[in-house]
Short mmCIF file of C-alpha atoms and ligand atoms in Angstrom, two decimals:
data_model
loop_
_atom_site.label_atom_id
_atom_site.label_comp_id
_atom_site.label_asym_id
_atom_site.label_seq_id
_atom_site.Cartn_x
_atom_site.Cartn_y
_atom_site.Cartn_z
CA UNK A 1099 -41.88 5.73 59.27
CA UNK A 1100 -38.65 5.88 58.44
CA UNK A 1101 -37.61 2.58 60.41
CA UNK A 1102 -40.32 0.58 60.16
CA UNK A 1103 -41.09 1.07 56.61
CA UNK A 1104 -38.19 2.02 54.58
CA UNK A 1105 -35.17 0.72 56.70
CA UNK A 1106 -37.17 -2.28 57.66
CA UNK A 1107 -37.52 -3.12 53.56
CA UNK A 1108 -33.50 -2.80 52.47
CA UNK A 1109 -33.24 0.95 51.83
CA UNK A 1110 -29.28 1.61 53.24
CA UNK A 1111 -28.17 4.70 51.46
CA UNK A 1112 -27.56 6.61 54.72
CA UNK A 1113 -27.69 10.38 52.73
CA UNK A 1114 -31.41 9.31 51.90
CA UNK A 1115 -32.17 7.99 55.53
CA UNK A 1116 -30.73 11.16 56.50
CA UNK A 1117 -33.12 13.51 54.40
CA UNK A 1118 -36.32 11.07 54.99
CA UNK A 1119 -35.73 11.41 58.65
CA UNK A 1120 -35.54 15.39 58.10
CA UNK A 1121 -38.27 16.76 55.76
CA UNK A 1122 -41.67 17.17 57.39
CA UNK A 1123 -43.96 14.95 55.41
CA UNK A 1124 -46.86 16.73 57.38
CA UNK A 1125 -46.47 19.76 55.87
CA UNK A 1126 -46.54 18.44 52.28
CA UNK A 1127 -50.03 16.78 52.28
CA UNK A 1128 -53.54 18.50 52.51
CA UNK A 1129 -54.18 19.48 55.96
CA UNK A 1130 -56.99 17.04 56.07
CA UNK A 1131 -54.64 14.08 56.00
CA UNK A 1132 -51.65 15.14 58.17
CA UNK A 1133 -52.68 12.45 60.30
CA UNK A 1134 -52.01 9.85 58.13
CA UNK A 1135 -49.05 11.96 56.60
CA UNK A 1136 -46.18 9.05 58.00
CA UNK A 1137 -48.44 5.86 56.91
CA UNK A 1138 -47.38 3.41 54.86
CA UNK A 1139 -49.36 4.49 51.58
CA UNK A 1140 -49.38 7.05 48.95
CA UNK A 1141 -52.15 10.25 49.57
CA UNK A 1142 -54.64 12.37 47.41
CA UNK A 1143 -53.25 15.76 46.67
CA UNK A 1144 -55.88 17.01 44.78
CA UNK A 1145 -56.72 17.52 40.94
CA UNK A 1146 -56.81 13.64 40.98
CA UNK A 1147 -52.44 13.59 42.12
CA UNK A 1148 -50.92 11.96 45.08
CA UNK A 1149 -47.98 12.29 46.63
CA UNK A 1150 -45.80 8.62 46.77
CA UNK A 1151 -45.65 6.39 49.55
CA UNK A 1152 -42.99 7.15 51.92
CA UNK A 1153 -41.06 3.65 50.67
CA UNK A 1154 -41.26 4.52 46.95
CA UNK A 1155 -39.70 7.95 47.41
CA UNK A 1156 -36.87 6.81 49.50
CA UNK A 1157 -35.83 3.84 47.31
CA UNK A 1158 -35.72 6.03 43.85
CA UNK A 1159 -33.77 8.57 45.81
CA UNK A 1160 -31.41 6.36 47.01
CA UNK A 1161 -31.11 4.54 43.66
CA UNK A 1162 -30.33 7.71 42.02
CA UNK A 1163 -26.94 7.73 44.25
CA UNK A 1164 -27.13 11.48 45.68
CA UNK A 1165 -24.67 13.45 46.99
CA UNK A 1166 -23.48 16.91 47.84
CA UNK A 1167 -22.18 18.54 44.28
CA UNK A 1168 -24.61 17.14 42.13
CA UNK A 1169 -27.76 18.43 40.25
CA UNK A 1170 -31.13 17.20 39.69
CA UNK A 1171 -33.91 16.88 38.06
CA UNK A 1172 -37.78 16.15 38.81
CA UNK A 1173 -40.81 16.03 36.60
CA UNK A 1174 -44.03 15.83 38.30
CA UNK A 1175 -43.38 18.03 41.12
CA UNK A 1176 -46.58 17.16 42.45
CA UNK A 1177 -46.91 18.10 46.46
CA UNK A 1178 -42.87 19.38 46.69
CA UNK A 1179 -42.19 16.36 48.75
CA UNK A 1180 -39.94 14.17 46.45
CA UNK A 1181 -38.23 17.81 45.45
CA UNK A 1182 -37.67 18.68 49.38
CA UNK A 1183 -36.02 15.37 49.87
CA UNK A 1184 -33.47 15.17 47.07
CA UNK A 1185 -32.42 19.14 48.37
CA UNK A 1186 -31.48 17.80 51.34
CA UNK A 1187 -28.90 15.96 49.91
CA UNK A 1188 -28.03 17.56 46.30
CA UNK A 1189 -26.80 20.94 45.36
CA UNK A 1190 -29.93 22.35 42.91
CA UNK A 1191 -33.09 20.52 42.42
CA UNK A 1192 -35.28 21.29 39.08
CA UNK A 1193 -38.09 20.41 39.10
CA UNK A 1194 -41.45 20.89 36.64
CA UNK A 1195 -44.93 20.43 37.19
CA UNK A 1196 -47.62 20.27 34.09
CA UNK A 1197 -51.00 21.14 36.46
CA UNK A 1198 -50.76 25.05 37.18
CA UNK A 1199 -52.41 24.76 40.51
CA UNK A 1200 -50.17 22.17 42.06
CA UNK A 1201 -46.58 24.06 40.38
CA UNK A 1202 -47.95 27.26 42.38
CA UNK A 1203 -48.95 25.15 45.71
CA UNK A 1204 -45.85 23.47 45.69
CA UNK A 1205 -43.45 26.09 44.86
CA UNK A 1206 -45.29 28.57 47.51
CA UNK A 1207 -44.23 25.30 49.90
CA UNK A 1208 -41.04 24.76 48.99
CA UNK A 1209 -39.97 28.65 49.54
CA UNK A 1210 -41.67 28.88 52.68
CA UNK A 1211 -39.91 25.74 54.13
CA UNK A 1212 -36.99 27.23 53.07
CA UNK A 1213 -35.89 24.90 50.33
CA UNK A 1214 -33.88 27.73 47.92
CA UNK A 1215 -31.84 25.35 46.10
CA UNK A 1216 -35.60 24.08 44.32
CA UNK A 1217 -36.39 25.50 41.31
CA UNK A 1218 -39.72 25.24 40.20
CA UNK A 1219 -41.51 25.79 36.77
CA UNK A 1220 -44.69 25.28 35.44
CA UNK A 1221 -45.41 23.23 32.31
CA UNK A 1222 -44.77 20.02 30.81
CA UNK A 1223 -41.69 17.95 31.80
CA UNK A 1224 -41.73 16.02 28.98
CA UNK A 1225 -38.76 17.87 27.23
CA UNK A 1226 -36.78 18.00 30.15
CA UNK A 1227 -35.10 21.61 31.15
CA UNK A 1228 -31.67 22.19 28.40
CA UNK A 1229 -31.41 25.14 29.95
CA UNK A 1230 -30.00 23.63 32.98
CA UNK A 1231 -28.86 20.28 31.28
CA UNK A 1232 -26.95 17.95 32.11
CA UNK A 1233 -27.87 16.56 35.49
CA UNK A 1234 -26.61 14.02 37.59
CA UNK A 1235 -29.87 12.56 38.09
CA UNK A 1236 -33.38 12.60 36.90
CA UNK A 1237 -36.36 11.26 38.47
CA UNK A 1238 -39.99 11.40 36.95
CA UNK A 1239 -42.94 10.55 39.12
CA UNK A 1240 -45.80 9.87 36.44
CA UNK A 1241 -45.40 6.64 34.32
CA UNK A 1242 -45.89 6.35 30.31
CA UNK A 1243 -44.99 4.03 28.04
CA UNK A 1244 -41.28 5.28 27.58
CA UNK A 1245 -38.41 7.36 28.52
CA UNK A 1246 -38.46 10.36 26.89
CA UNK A 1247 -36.11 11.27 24.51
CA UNK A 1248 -34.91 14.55 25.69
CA UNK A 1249 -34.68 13.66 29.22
CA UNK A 1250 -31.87 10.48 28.17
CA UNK A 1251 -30.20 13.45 26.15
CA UNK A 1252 -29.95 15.77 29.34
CA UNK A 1253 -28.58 13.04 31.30
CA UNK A 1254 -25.09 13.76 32.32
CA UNK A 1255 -22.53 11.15 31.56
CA UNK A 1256 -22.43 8.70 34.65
CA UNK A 1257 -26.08 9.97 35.26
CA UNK A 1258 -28.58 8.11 36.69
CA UNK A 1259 -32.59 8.33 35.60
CA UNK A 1260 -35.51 6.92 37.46
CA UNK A 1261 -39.21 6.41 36.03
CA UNK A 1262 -41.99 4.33 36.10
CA UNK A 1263 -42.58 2.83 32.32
CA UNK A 1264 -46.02 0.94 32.12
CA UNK A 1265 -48.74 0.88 29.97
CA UNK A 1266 -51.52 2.52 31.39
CA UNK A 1267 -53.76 -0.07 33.56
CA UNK A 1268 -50.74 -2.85 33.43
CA UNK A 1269 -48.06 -3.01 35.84
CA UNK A 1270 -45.37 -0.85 35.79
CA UNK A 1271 -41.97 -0.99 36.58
CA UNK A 1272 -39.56 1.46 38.01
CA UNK A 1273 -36.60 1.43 35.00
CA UNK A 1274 -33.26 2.52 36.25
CA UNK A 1275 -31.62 4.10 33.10
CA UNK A 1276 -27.53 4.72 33.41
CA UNK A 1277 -25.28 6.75 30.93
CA UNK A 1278 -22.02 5.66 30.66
CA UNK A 1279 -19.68 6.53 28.11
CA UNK A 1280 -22.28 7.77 25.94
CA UNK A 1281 -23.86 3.97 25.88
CA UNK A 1282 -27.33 3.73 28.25
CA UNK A 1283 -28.09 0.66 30.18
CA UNK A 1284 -31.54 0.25 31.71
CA UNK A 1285 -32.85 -1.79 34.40
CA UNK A 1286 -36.28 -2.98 35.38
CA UNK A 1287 -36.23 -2.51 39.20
CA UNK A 1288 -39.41 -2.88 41.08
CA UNK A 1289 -43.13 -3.00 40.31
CA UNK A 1290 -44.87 0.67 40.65
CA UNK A 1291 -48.28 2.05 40.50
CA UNK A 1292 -47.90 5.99 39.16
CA UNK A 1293 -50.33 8.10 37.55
CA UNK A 1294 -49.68 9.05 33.86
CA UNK A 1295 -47.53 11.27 32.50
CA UNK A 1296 -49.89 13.85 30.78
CA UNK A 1297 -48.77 16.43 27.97
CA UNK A 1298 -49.74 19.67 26.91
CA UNK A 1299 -52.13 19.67 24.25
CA UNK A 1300 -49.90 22.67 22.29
N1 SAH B 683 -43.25 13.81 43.13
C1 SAH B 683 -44.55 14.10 43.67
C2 SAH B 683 -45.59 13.07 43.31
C3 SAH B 683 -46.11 13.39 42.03
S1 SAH B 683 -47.52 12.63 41.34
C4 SAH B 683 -44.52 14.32 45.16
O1 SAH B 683 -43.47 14.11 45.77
O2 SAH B 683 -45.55 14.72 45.71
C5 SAH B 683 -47.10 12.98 39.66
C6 SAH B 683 -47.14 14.41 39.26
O3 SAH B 683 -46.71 14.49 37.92
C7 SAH B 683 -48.55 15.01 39.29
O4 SAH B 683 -48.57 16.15 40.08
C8 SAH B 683 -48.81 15.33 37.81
O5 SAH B 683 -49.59 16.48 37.64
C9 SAH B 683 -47.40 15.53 37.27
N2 SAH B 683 -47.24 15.38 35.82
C10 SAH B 683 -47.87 14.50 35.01
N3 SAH B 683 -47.43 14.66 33.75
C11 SAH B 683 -46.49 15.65 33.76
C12 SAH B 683 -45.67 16.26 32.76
N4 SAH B 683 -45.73 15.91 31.47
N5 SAH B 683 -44.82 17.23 33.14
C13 SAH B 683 -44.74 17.63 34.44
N6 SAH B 683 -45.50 17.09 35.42
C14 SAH B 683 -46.35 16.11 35.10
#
């Protein structure tokens, strides 16, 4: 997998080669489909989710320019997967999910594959977590139509934020968002397929 389809297509960033090579993709995906677990396409994880294609989640990790030190944050934790891989290589990982089931799932998984430097929560993402703010990187794996406010505010200065922004049904693109001396820059990267960004109703 991790030669043929993600070295093969320009990913170099040897910390995320590193972690791809390491977390076991198998466990993250209904047992069902461990089979097809290290194919070259994303998977159903139930309540209508799927976990990314293995490509996808190496080249926003490895645009978001990880290393040891640094903190994270995810929204959409989704299977764990994308979560697992950015531990391997950063400090603390937060990460939210807005469907109940999947937070519990996933954070069940995470803790029994060891991963302690995840932190999980249930809920919606769109607010980011100020709590823990800022972080060195942010990643959301659901598209909408924009970045969300509060998540450019919890970027860190020299932060880097990845997210799919797309109308839903049109083609979106992966936006690379940078904070540097208080001034953001974005950049329309590569054309993505996500599923939406939902939000709580209250
Ligand atoms: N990163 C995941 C893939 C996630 S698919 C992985 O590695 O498996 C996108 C996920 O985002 C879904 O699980 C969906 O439920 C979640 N999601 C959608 N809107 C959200 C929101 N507002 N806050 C948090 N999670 C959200």
């Amino acid at each position: 997998m991790v030669d043929n389809q993600i070295i093969a297509r320009g990913v170099a960033n040897s910390a995320t080669i590193r972690a791809m090579r390491k977390v076991p993709r198998h466990l993250f995906v209904p047992q069902s489909l461990s089979e097809l677990a290290y194919e070259d396409r994303p998977l159903s994880i139930g309540y209508g989710q799927t976990i990314s294609q293995p490509f996808i989640v190496a080249y926003m990790t490895a645009e978001a320019y990880p290393s040891e030190g640094m903190k994270a944050l995810e929204i959409g934790t989704g299977s764990g997967y994308q979560a697992a891989v950015l531990a391997e290589i950063v400090d603390t990982v937060y990460t939210i999910e807005i469907v109940h089931d999947l937070a519990v799932e996933s954070g069940a998984r995470l803790k029994k594959l060891g991963y302690d430097n995840v932190v999980t929560k249930d809920g919606d993402g769109y607010n980011g977590w100020k709590e823990h703010a800022p972080f060195d990187i942010i990643i959301v794996t659901a598209a909408a139509d924009h970045i969300p406010q509060p998540l450019i505010d919890q970027l860190a200065e020299g932060g880097r934020l990845l997210m799919p922004v797309g109308n839903r049904n049109e083609v979106q693109y992966l936006i690379l968002l940078e904070k540097r001396r208080g001034m953001v820059k974005q950049t329309q990267l590569y054309p993505v397929r996500f599923v939406p960004l939902t939000r709580d109703k209250n």
